[in-house]
Coordinates of C-alpha atoms in Angstrom, one line a residue:
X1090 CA 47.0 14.9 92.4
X1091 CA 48.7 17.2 90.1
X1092 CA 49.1 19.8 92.8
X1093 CA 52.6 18.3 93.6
X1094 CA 53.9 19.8 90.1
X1095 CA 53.1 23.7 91.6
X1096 CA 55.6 23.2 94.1
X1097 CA 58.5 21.7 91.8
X1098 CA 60.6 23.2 89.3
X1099 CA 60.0 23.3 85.3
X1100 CA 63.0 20.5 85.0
X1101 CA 61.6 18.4 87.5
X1102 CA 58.0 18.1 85.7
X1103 CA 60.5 17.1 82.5
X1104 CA 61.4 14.0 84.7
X1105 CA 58.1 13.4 85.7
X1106 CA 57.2 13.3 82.1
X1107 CA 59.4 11.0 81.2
X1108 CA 58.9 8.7 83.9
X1109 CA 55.2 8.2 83.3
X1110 CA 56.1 7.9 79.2
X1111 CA 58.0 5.0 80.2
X1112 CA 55.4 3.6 82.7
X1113 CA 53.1 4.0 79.7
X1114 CA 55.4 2.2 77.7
X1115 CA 56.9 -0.7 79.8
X1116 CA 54.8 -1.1 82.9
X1117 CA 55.3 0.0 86.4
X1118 CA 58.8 1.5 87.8
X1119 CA 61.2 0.4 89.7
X1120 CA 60.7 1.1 92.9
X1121 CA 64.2 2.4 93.7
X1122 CA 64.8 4.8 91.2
X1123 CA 61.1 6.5 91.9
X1124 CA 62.9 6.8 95.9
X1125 CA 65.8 8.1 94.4
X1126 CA 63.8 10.7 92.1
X1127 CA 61.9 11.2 95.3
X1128 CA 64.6 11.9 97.8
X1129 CA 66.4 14.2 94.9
X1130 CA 63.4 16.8 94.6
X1131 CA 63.0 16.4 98.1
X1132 CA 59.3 15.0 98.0
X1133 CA 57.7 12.1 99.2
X1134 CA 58.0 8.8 97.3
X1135 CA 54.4 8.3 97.4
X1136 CA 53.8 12.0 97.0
X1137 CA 55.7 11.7 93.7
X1138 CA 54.0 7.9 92.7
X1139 CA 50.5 9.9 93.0
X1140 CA 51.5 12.6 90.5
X1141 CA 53.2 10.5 88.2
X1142 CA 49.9 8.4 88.2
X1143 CA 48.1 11.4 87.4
X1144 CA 50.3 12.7 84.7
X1145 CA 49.6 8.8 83.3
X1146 CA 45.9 9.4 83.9
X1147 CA 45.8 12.6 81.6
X1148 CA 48.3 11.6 79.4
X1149 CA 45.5 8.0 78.5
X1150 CA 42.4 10.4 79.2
X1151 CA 43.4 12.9 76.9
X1152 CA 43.8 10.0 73.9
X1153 CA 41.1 8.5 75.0
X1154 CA 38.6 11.2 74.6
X1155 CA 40.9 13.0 72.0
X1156 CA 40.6 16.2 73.9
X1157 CA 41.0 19.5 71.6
X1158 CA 44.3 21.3 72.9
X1159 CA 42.3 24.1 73.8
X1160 CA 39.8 22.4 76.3
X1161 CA 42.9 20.5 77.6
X1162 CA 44.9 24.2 78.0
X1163 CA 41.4 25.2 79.8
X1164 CA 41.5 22.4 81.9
X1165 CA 45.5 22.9 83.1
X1166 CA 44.7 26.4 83.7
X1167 CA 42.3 25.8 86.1
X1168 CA 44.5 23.8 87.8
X1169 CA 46.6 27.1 88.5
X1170 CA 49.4 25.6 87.0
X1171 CA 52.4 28.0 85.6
X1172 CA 52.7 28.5 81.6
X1173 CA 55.5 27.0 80.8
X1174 CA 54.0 23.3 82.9
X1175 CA 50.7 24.0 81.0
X1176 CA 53.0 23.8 77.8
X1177 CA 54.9 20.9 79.3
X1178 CA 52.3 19.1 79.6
X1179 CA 51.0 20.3 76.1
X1180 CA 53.6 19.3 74.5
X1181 CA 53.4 15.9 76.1
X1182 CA 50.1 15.1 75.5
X1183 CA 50.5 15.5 71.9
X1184 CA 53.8 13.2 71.5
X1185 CA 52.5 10.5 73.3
X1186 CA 49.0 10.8 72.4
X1187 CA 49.4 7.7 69.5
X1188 CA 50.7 5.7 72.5
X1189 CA 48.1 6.2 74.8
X1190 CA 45.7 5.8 72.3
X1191 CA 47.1 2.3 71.4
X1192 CA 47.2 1.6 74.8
X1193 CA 43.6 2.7 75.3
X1194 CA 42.6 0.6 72.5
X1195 CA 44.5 -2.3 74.4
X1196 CA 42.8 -2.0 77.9
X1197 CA 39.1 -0.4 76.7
X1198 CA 36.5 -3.5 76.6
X1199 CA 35.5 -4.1 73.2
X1200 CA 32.4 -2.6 72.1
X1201 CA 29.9 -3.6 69.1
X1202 CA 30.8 -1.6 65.9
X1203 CA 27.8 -0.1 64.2
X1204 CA 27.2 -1.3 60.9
X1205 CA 23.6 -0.6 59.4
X1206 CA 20.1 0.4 60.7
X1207 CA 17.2 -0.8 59.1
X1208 CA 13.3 0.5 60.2
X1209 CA 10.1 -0.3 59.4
X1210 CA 7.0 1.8 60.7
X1211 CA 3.6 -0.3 60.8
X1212 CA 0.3 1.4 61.2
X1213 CA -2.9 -0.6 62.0
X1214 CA -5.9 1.3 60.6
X1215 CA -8.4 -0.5 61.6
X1216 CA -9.6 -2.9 64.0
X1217 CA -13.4 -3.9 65.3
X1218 CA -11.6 -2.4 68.7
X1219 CA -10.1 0.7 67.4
X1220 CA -12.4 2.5 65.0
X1221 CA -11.3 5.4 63.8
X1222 CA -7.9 5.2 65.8
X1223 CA -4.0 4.1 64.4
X1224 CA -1.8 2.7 66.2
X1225 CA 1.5 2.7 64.6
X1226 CA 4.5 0.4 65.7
X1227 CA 8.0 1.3 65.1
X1228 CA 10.2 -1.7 63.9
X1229 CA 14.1 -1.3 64.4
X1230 CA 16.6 -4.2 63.4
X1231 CA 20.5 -3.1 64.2
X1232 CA 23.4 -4.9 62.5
X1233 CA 26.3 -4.4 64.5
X1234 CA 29.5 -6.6 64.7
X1235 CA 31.5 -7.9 67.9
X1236 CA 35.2 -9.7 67.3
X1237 CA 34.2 -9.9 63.5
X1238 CA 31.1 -11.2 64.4
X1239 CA 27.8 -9.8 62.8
X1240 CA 25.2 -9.4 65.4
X1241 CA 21.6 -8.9 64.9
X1242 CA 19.4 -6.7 67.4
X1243 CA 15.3 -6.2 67.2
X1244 CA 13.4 -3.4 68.9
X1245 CA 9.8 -2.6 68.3
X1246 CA 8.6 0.6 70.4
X1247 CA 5.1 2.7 70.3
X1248 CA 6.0 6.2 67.6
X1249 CA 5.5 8.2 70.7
X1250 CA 8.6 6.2 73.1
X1251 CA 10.8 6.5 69.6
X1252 CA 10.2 10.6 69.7
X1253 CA 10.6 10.3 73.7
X1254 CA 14.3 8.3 73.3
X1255 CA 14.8 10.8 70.8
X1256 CA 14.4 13.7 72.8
X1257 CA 16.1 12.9 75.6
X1258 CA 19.5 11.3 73.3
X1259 CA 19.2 14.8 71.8
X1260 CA 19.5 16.5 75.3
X1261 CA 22.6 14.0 76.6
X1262 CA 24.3 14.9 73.4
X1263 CA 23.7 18.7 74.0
X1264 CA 24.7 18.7 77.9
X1265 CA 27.9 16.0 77.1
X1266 CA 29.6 19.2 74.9
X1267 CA 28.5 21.9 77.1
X1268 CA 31.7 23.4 79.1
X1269 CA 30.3 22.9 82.7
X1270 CA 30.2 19.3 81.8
X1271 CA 33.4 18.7 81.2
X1272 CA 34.9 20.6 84.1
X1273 CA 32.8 18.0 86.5
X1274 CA 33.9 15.3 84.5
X1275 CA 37.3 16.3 84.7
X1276 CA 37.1 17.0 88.6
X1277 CA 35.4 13.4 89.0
X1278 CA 38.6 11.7 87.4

């Protein structure tokens, strides 16, 4: 969607700046002047809608995942974009990123907050059915909160699922950072 911005001139990505700044900031466009803007650089209106949606889009995606400048430079330079858009839109990202992020806040649902973790590991050591065998039990309780709410959540799970959760958390958390991941995630958006 940003393919548009290859074909226009470095003052006309200023405007298209702008204009989704504002969108951010008030709402939606009026219709007119985006036709006017349109007809000026010569493009269609909903040729130029799409690209100032997707300006919008990585302006909120950047807050909301509070991308490093350096993965976001990565990511604009793959688009094949010039230098001076790719510090255009730099530049951009970081003024408005507060913005964004308050607006991300704003439309994000709300999610629990972490608040404590407490565990308790049980081992039965003997039973007239399991001589000679343990079985230990692995007791979680979660306090979380929700809308300054305290919540309450209870898990019990075998020592061997706990290490199995554990392993594969481990390998999300290591895949999530590596760099091929984030250009597919970036594609997808």
């Amino acid at each position: 969607d940003l393919a548009l911005l290859q074909q226009l001139p470095q003052s006309a990505l200023s405007g298209i700046i702008e204009i989704a700044a504002a969108q951010l900031r008030a709402g939606p466009a009026n219709k007119k002047a985006l036709v006017e803007t349109a007809e000026s650089l010569e493009v269609e209106p909903s040729d130029l809608n799409t690209t100032i949606e997707a300006v919008m889009h990585l302006l909120l995606d950047t807050a909301r995942l509070q991308m490093p400048e350096q993965d976001l430079r990565q990511s604009l330079e793959d688009l094949g974009l010039e230098e001076e858009k790719t510090a255009s839109l730099l530049q951009a990202c970081s003024e408005q990123a507060a913005h964004a992020r308050s607006v991300v806040q704003g439309i994000a649902p709300s999610l629990p907050v972490f608040k404590g973790l407490d565990w308790r590991l049980d081992v039965q050591v003997g039973s007239r059915c399991l001589r000679g065998q343990s079985s230990p039990q692995m007791t979680l309780q979660i306090q979380s909160e929700r809308h300054g709410q305290p919540q309450t959540q209870l898990c019990q799970a075998s020592l061997e699922d706990v290490e199995a959760m554990r392993v594969e958390i481990k390998a999300a958390l290591q895949q999530l950072s590596s760099n091929h991941t984030r250009r597919v995630a970036r594609l997808l958006r």
